[in-house]
Amino acid sequence: RANIRYTLADALREEACIDLTVQYANCQATWLDAQGVEHHVESLAHAGKQTAAALLTALKTEAALELLRTGIKHWQEHRVTHPRSKVLVVAANIEQAQKYTAWLQERGVPAKIATSEDSTAAYQAIKAFKRQGAGAVDCLITVAMAYEGLDVPAITHLICLTHIRTKPWIEQVVHRATRMDPLAGPYAEQRAYIYAPDDQPFRECLGFILSQRNMSNACSLSSREFGAD
C-alpha cells in the first residue's frame, strides 16, 4: 500500500499554487435578536461571541457592497495587464447573490449568477466562466454551488461575502483563486487577491492557511485593511 502525501507547501515548491494578498473590510453592525433586543458592535474584528450575528447583519448592508465595489475595481484595473483574469463572488444566500448580480450589471459589469435555484442556467454560466474569448463569463456570482471543485486557473480575485467560517470551507473557497495559470505569464507575476470581512474567525482560518504555506519558506501573505460603516 502506498501512502502519497502532497501538501500545500509541496504545491508552492512546484509552483502549482500562487501566493495571495488579503484585503479585509471592517464595519459596524446593529441588529435585533429573536427577543427584540437591539445589539450593536463598532467593529466586526472585535465582535467576540456576537461575530456570527454581526457578520450576517453586515453582509446585508452597504458594507458588503463597498467590499464588492473595492474588489471589482481592483479586478478591472488588474485586467488591463492581465486580460485572462476572472473574479468569483461568493454570497451568503441566493437572495444576496441576486442582489449582487443586479448591482454589478447596473454598473456595466457583465456578471452571471450560478445558484441551485436554476440549475440549467447555473450550468451554462459555470461553463462560460471556464472559457476565454467569445461568449466567456469573467465575473461569476455563486452561493455554494460553484466554488468547491471549481477548476478555473484564470480566477485571480475572490470576493468572499458569506458567513461560513469553517477551516475546510475557507480553504476550499480561497484556493479557487490560488491555482497557477500556465497561460497567464511568468509564475512570479501571478498573485491571488482575496477580499473578505474583517472578523476573527476568517482571520484565524487564513492564519491556518498561512501556516501551511509557510512550511515551504517560499511565500509571504500580505494584508490590507479598509473601514466601512
mmCIF file of N, CA and C in Angstrom, residues 142-189:
data_model
loop_
_atom_site.group_PDB
_atom_site.id
_atom_site.type_symbol
_atom_site.label_atom_id
_atom_site.label_comp_id
_atom_site.label_asym_id
_atom_site.label_seq_id
_atom_site.Cartn_x
_atom_site.Cartn_y
_atom_site.Cartn_z
ATOM 1 N N THR A 142 -21.915 33.266 -7.045
ATOM 2 C CA THR A 142 -22.490 31.989 -6.637
ATOM 3 C C THR A 142 -22.719 31.987 -5.133
ATOM 4 N N VAL A 143 -23.332 30.919 -4.628
ATOM 5 C CA VAL A 143 -23.536 30.759 -3.186
ATOM 6 C C VAL A 143 -22.619 29.646 -2.713
ATOM 7 N N ALA A 144 -23.006 28.408 -2.978
ATOM 8 C CA ALA A 144 -22.126 27.302 -2.603
ATOM 9 C C ALA A 144 -22.037 26.288 -3.722
ATOM 10 N N MET A 145 -22.582 26.649 -4.861
ATOM 11 C CA MET A 145 -22.700 25.690 -5.952
ATOM 12 C C MET A 145 -21.423 25.542 -6.759
ATOM 13 N N ALA A 146 -20.716 26.639 -6.973
ATOM 14 C CA ALA A 146 -19.614 26.607 -7.940
ATOM 15 C C ALA A 146 -18.226 26.603 -7.334
ATOM 16 N N TYR A 147 -18.094 26.913 -6.047
ATOM 17 C CA TYR A 147 -16.726 27.103 -5.545
ATOM 18 C C TYR A 147 -15.993 25.798 -5.306
ATOM 19 N N GLU A 148 -16.663 24.778 -4.763
ATOM 20 C CA GLU A 148 -15.963 23.534 -4.407
ATOM 21 C C GLU A 148 -15.677 22.711 -5.656
ATOM 22 N N GLY A 149 -14.400 22.493 -5.909
ATOM 23 C CA GLY A 149 -14.005 21.720 -7.076
ATOM 24 C C GLY A 149 -13.970 22.515 -8.362
ATOM 25 N N LEU A 150 -14.278 23.810 -8.290
ATOM 26 C CA LEU A 150 -14.256 24.650 -9.488
ATOM 27 C C LEU A 150 -12.808 24.866 -9.917
ATOM 28 N N ASP A 151 -12.457 24.378 -11.079
ATOM 29 C CA ASP A 151 -11.077 24.446 -11.563
ATOM 30 C C ASP A 151 -10.983 25.461 -12.690
ATOM 31 N N VAL A 152 -10.747 26.728 -12.317
ATOM 32 C CA VAL A 152 -10.593 27.804 -13.290
ATOM 33 C C VAL A 152 -9.332 28.576 -12.908
ATOM 34 N N PRO A 153 -8.174 28.177 -13.424
ATOM 35 C CA PRO A 153 -6.915 28.826 -13.044
ATOM 36 C C PRO A 153 -6.876 30.325 -13.314
ATOM 37 N N ALA A 154 -7.750 30.816 -14.198
ATOM 38 C CA ALA A 154 -7.751 32.242 -14.528
ATOM 39 C C ALA A 154 -8.346 33.101 -13.419
ATOM 40 N N ILE A 155 -8.962 32.486 -12.398
ATOM 41 C CA ILE A 155 -9.504 33.265 -11.274
ATOM 42 C C ILE A 155 -8.334 33.895 -10.520
ATOM 43 N N THR A 156 -8.347 35.219 -10.439
ATOM 44 C CA THR A 156 -7.319 35.933 -9.681
ATOM 45 C C THR A 156 -7.909 36.656 -8.475
ATOM 46 N N HIS A 157 -9.236 36.896 -8.504
ATOM 47 C CA HIS A 157 -9.892 37.660 -7.448
ATOM 48 C C HIS A 157 -11.064 36.866 -6.858
ATOM 49 N N LEU A 158 -11.098 36.821 -5.552
ATOM 50 C CA LEU A 158 -12.202 36.186 -4.826
ATOM 51 C C LEU A 158 -12.790 37.208 -3.867
ATOM 52 N N ILE A 159 -14.092 37.447 -3.964
ATOM 53 C CA ILE A 159 -14.777 38.343 -3.040
ATOM 54 C C ILE A 159 -15.702 37.489 -2.196
ATOM 55 N N CYS A 160 -15.329 37.305 -0.934
ATOM 56 C CA CYS A 160 -15.997 36.346 -0.051
ATOM 57 C C CYS A 160 -17.034 37.060 0.813
ATOM 58 N N LEU A 161 -18.289 37.055 0.372
ATOM 59 C CA LEU A 161 -19.377 37.732 1.078
ATOM 60 C C LEU A 161 -20.325 36.700 1.671
ATOM 61 N N THR A 162 -19.763 35.805 2.441
ATOM 62 C CA THR A 162 -20.544 34.741 3.062
ATOM 63 C C THR A 162 -20.202 34.629 4.533
ATOM 64 N N HIS A 163 -21.068 33.954 5.290
ATOM 65 C CA HIS A 163 -20.912 33.864 6.743
ATOM 66 C C HIS A 163 -20.281 32.556 7.188
ATOM 67 N N ILE A 164 -20.044 31.625 6.283
ATOM 68 C CA ILE A 164 -19.489 30.328 6.662
ATOM 69 C C ILE A 164 -18.027 30.499 7.064
ATOM 70 N N ARG A 165 -17.652 29.882 8.201
ATOM 71 C CA ARG A 165 -16.316 30.127 8.734
ATOM 72 C C ARG A 165 -15.610 28.852 9.224
ATOM 73 N N THR A 166 -15.823 27.725 8.586
ATOM 74 C CA THR A 166 -15.072 26.530 8.952
ATOM 75 C C THR A 166 -13.772 26.502 8.159
ATOM 76 N N LYS A 167 -12.712 25.966 8.749
ATOM 77 C CA LYS A 167 -11.415 25.926 8.075
ATOM 78 C C LYS A 167 -11.474 25.194 6.734
ATOM 79 N N PRO A 168 -12.096 23.998 6.656
ATOM 80 C CA PRO A 168 -12.135 23.307 5.356
ATOM 81 C C PRO A 168 -12.855 24.129 4.287
ATOM 82 N N TRP A 169 -13.937 24.819 4.670
ATOM 83 C CA TRP A 169 -14.682 25.601 3.690
ATOM 84 C C TRP A 169 -13.859 26.789 3.216
ATOM 85 N N ILE A 170 -13.259 27.509 4.161
ATOM 86 C CA ILE A 170 -12.442 28.664 3.788
ATOM 87 C C ILE A 170 -11.273 28.230 2.911
ATOM 88 N N GLU A 171 -10.653 27.112 3.247
ATOM 89 C CA GLU A 171 -9.560 26.605 2.412
ATOM 90 C C GLU A 171 -10.044 26.350 0.992
ATOM 91 N N GLN A 172 -11.201 25.669 0.877
ATOM 92 C CA GLN A 172 -11.751 25.361 -0.438
ATOM 93 C C GLN A 172 -11.968 26.618 -1.260
ATOM 94 N N VAL A 173 -12.635 27.600 -0.658
ATOM 95 C CA VAL A 173 -13.009 28.779 -1.430
ATOM 96 C C VAL A 173 -11.789 29.655 -1.745
ATOM 97 N N VAL A 174 -10.881 29.822 -0.810
ATOM 98 C CA VAL A 174 -9.695 30.644 -1.055
ATOM 99 C C VAL A 174 -8.841 30.055 -2.176
ATOM 100 N N HIS A 175 -8.728 28.744 -2.195
ATOM 101 C CA HIS A 175 -7.858 28.123 -3.186
ATOM 102 C C HIS A 175 -8.470 28.062 -4.581
ATOM 103 N N ARG A 176 -9.708 28.574 -4.752
ATOM 104 C CA ARG A 176 -10.219 28.738 -6.113
ATOM 105 C C ARG A 176 -9.369 29.772 -6.859
ATOM 106 N N ALA A 177 -8.751 30.673 -6.100
ATOM 107 C CA ALA A 177 -8.004 31.771 -6.732
ATOM 108 C C ALA A 177 -6.497 31.585 -6.706
ATOM 109 N N THR A 178 -5.999 30.513 -6.117
ATOM 110 C CA THR A 178 -4.546 30.381 -5.946
ATOM 111 C C THR A 178 -3.899 29.370 -6.899
ATOM 112 N N ARG A 179 -4.617 28.946 -7.908
ATOM 113 C CA ARG A 179 -4.045 27.991 -8.842
ATOM 114 C C ARG A 179 -3.220 28.710 -9.908
ATOM 115 N N MET A 180 -2.076 28.156 -10.187
ATOM 116 C CA MET A 180 -1.199 28.754 -11.191
ATOM 117 C C MET A 180 -1.836 28.593 -12.572
ATOM 118 N N ASP A 181 -1.856 29.697 -13.327
ATOM 119 C CA ASP A 181 -2.418 29.687 -14.675
ATOM 120 C C ASP A 181 -1.263 29.648 -15.675
ATOM 121 N N PRO A 182 -1.026 28.522 -16.321
ATOM 122 C CA PRO A 182 0.133 28.396 -17.227
ATOM 123 C C PRO A 182 0.061 29.316 -18.444
ATOM 124 N N LEU A 183 -1.129 29.884 -18.715
ATOM 125 C CA LEU A 183 -1.279 30.761 -19.877
ATOM 126 C C LEU A 183 -1.278 32.239 -19.498
ATOM 127 N N ALA A 184 -1.024 32.537 -18.235
ATOM 128 C CA ALA A 184 -1.117 33.922 -17.755
ATOM 129 C C ALA A 184 0.234 34.588 -17.539
ATOM 130 N N GLY A 185 1.272 34.003 -18.075
ATOM 131 C CA GLY A 185 2.582 34.626 -17.936
ATOM 132 C C GLY A 185 3.436 33.975 -16.863
ATOM 133 N N PRO A 186 4.577 34.589 -16.531
ATOM 134 C CA PRO A 186 5.521 34.008 -15.569
ATOM 135 C C PRO A 186 4.886 33.783 -14.193
ATOM 136 N N TYR A 187 5.311 32.734 -13.544
ATOM 137 C CA TYR A 187 4.797 32.391 -12.207
ATOM 138 C C TYR A 187 4.993 33.543 -11.221
ATOM 139 N N ALA A 188 6.140 34.180 -11.254
ATOM 140 C CA ALA A 188 6.462 35.237 -10.296
ATOM 141 C C ALA A 188 5.540 36.438 -10.419
ATOM 142 N N GLU A 189 4.868 36.594 -11.554
ATOM 143 C CA GLU A 189 3.990 37.741 -11.768
ATOM 144 C C GLU A 189 2.532 37.443 -11.433
#
